[in-house]
CSV table of C-alpha atoms in Angstrom, one decimal:
chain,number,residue,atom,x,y,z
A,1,UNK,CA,62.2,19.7,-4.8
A,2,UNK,CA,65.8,19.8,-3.6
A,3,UNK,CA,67.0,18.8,-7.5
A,4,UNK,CA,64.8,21.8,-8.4
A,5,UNK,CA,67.2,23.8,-6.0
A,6,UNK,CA,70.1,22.6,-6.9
A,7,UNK,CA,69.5,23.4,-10.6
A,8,UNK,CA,68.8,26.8,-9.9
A,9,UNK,CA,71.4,27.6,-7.6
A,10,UNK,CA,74.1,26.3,-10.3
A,11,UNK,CA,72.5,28.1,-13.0
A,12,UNK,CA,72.7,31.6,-10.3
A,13,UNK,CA,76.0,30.3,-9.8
A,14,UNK,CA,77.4,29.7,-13.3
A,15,UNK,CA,75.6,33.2,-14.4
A,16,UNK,CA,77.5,35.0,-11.6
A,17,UNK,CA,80.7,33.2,-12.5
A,18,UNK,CA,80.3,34.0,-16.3
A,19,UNK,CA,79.0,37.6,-15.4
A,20,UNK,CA,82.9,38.1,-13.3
A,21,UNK,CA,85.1,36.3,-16.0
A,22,UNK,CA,87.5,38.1,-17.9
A,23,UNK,CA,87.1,38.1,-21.5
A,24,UNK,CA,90.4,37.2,-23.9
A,25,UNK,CA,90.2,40.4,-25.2
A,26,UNK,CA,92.2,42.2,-22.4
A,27,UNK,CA,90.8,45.6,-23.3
A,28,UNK,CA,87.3,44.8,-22.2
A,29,UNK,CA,87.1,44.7,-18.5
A,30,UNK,CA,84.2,45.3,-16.2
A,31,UNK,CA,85.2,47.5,-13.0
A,32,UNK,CA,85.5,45.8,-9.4
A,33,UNK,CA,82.8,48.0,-8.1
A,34,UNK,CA,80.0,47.0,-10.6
A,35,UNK,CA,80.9,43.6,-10.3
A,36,UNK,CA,80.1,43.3,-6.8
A,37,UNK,CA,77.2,45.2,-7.2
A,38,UNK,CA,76.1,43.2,-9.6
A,39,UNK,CA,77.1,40.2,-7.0
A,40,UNK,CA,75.9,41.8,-4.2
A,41,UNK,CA,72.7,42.4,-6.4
A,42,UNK,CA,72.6,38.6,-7.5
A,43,UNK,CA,73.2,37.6,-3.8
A,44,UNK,CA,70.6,39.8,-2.8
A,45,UNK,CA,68.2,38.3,-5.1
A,46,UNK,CA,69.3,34.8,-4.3
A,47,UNK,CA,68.8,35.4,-0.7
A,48,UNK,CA,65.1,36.3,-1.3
A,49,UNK,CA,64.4,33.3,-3.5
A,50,UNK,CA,65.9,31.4,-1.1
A,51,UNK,CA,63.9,33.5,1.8
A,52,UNK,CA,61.1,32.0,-0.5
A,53,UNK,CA,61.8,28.7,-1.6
A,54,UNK,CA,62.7,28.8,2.5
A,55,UNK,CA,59.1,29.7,2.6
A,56,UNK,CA,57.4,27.9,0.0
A,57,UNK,CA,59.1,24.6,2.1
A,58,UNK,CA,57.4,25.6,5.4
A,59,UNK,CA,54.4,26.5,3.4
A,60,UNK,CA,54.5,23.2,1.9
A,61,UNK,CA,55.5,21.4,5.0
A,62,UNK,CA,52.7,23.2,6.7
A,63,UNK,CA,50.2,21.9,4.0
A,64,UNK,CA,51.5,18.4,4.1
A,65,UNK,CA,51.1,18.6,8.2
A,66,UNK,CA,47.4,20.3,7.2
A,67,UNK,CA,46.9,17.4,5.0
A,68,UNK,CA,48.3,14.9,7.5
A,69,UNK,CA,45.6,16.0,10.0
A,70,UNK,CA,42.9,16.3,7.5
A,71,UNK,CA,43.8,12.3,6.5
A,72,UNK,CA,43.9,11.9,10.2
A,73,UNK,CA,40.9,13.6,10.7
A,74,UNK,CA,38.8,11.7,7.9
A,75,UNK,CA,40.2,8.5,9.3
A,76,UNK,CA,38.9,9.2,12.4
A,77,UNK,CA,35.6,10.2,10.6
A,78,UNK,CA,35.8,7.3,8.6
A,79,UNK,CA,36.2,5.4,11.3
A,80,UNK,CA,33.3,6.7,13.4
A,81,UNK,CA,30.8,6.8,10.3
A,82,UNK,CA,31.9,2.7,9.8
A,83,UNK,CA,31.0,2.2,13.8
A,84,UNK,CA,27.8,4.2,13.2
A,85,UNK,CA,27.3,2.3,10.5
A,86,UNK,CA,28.0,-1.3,12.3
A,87,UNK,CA,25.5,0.4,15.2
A,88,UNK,CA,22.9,1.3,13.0
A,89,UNK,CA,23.3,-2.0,11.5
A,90,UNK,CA,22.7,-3.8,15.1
A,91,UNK,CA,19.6,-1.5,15.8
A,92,UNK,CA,18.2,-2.3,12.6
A,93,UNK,CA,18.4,-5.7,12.8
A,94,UNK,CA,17.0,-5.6,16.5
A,95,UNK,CA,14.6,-3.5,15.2
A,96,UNK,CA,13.9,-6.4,12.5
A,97,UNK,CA,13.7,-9.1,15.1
A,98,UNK,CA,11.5,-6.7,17.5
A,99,UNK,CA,8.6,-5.9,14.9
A,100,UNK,CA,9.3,-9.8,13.5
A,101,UNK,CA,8.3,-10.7,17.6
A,102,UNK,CA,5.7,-8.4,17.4
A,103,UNK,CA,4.1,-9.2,14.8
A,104,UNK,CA,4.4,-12.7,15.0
A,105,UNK,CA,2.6,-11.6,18.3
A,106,UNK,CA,0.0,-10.0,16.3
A,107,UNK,CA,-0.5,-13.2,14.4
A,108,UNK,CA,-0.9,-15.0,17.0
A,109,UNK,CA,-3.4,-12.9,18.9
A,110,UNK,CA,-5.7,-12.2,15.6
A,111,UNK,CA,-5.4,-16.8,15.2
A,112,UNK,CA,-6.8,-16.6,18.4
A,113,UNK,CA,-9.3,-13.8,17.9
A,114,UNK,CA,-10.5,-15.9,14.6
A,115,UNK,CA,-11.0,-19.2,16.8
A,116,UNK,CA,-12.8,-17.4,19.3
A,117,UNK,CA,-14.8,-15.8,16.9
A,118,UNK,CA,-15.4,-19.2,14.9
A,119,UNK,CA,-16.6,-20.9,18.5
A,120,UNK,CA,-19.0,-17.9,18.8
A,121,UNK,CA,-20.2,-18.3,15.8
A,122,UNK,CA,-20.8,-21.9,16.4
A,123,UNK,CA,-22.6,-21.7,19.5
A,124,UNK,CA,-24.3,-18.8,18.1
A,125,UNK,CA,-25.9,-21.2,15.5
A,126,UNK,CA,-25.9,-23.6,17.7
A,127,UNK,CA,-28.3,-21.4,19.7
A,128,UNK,CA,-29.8,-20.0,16.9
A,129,UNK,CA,-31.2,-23.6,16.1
A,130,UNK,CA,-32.7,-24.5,19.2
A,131,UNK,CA,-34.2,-20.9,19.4
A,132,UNK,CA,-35.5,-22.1,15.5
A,133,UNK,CA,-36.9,-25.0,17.6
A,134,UNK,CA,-38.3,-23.2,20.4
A,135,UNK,CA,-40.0,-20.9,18.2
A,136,UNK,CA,-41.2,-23.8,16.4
A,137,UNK,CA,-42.8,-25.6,19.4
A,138,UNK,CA,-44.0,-22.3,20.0
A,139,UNK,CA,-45.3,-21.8,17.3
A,140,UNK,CA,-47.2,-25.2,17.7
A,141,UNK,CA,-48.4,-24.6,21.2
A,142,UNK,CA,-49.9,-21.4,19.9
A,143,UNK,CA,-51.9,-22.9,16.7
A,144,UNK,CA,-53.5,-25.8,19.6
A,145,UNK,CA,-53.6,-22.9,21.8
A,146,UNK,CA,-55.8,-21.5,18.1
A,147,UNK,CA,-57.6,-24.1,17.9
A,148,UNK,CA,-58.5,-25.2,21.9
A,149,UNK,CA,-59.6,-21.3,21.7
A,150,UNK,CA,-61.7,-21.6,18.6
A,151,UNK,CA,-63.3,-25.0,20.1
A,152,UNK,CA,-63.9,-23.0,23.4
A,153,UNK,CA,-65.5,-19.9,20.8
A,154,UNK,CA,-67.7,-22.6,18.9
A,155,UNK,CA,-68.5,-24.0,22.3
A,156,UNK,CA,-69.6,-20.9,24.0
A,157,UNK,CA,-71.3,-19.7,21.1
A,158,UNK,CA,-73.0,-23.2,21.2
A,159,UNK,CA,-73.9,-22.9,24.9
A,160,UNK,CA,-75.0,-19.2,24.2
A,161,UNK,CA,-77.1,-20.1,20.9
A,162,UNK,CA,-78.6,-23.1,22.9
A,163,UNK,CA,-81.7,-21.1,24.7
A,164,UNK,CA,-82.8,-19.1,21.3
A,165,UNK,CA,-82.7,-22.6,19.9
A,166,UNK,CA,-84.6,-24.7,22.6
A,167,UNK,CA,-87.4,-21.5,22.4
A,168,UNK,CA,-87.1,-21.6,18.6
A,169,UNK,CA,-87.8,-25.0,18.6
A,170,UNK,CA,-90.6,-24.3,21.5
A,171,UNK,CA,-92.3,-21.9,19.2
A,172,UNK,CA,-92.2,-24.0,16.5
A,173,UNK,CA,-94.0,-27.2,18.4
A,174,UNK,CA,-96.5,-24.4,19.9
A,175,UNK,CA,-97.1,-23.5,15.8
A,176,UNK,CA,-97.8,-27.0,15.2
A,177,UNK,CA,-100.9,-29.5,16.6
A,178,UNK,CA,-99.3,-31.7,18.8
A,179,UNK,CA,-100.6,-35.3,18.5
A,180,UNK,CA,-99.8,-37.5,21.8
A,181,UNK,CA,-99.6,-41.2,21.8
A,182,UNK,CA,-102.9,-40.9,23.1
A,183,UNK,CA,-104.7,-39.1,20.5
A,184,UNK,CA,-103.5,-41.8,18.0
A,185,UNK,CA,-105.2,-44.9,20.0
A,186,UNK,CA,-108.6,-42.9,20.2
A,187,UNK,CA,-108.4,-42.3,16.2
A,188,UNK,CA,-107.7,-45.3,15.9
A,189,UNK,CA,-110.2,-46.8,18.0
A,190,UNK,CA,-112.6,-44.2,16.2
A,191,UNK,CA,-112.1,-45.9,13.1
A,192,UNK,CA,-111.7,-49.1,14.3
A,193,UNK,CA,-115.9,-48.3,15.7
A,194,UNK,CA,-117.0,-46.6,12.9
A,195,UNK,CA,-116.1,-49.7,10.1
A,196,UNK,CA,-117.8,-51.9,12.2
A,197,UNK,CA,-121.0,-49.6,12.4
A,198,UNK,CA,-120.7,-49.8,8.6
């Protein structure tokens, strides 16, 4: 920037000292009063570029400030998004460990569940096969009680059929001559008699 000044002041400079120089030709000549006018012109127009070139500096000064604070600033940005990071990081990995506890929690709780369940199982057949066995000897006692009953039934119906029988058999012998012990010694002392007489 300042070799950028200094190049155009000498080339405002040289131009004004060019612009004032007599010539070698003694009859051309430029009057004293449009000479500084033109110098007071030149001077004029140096003093605004260098009222701007003053400006453009603290323009550029204030934009390199502005950019200083704005590196600043994302630094500090920078630097907060990396500790939020390296936070975020932390609570992740707690988090990681948490639901690693938990479910290693879990696990442990469902293995337990499963070996409950297993031993209920196992006493439920367990107890399933003495209820088969109850029902079983059950199921015994109820065909003797069957049969005991059916005896009883044959019994009864024995005792019940008992009287028809002992008059069937009463009408019957009542159908039938009846021949006594005594009857058969008189025939046969009838016969015995009766061969002799012959």
């Amino acid at each position: 920037m300042k070799r950028f000044m200094m190049t155009v002041m000498f080339v405002l400079v040289t131009f004004g000292v060019s612009y004032g120089a007599e010539t070698a030709d003694s009859e051309i000549y430029v009057r004293k009063e449009v000479f500084n006018a033109h110098m007071d012109s030149i001077n004029s127009k140096f003093d605004i570029m260098m009222g701007e070139m003053k400006q453009i500096r603290e323009d550029m000064k204030q934009i390199r400030e502005d950019m200083k604070q704005m590196r600043e600033e994302m630094r500090e940005e920078i630097k907060g998004i990396k500790e939020d990071m390296k936070q975020m990081r932390g609570e992740m990995k707690q988090m990681r460990e948490e639901t690693k506890a938990e479910i290693n929690a879990i696990r442990e709780e469902m293995n337990k569940e499963i070996k409950s369940l297993r031993q209920d199982i196992s006493n439920i057949t367990a107890s399933v096969a003495v209820l088969s066995q109850r029902v079983k000897d059950v199921d015994a006692r109820i065909g003797d009680t069957q049969n005991f009953l059916y005896l009883l039934i044959v019994m009864l119906g024995i005792l019940m059929a008992l009287p028809m029988v002992q008059k069937f058999l009463e009408w019957n012998a009542s159908r039938r001559p009846s021949i006594t012990l005594e009857d058969v010694k008189r025939l046969i002392e009838e016969s015995k008699s009766e061969a002799r007489n012959a």
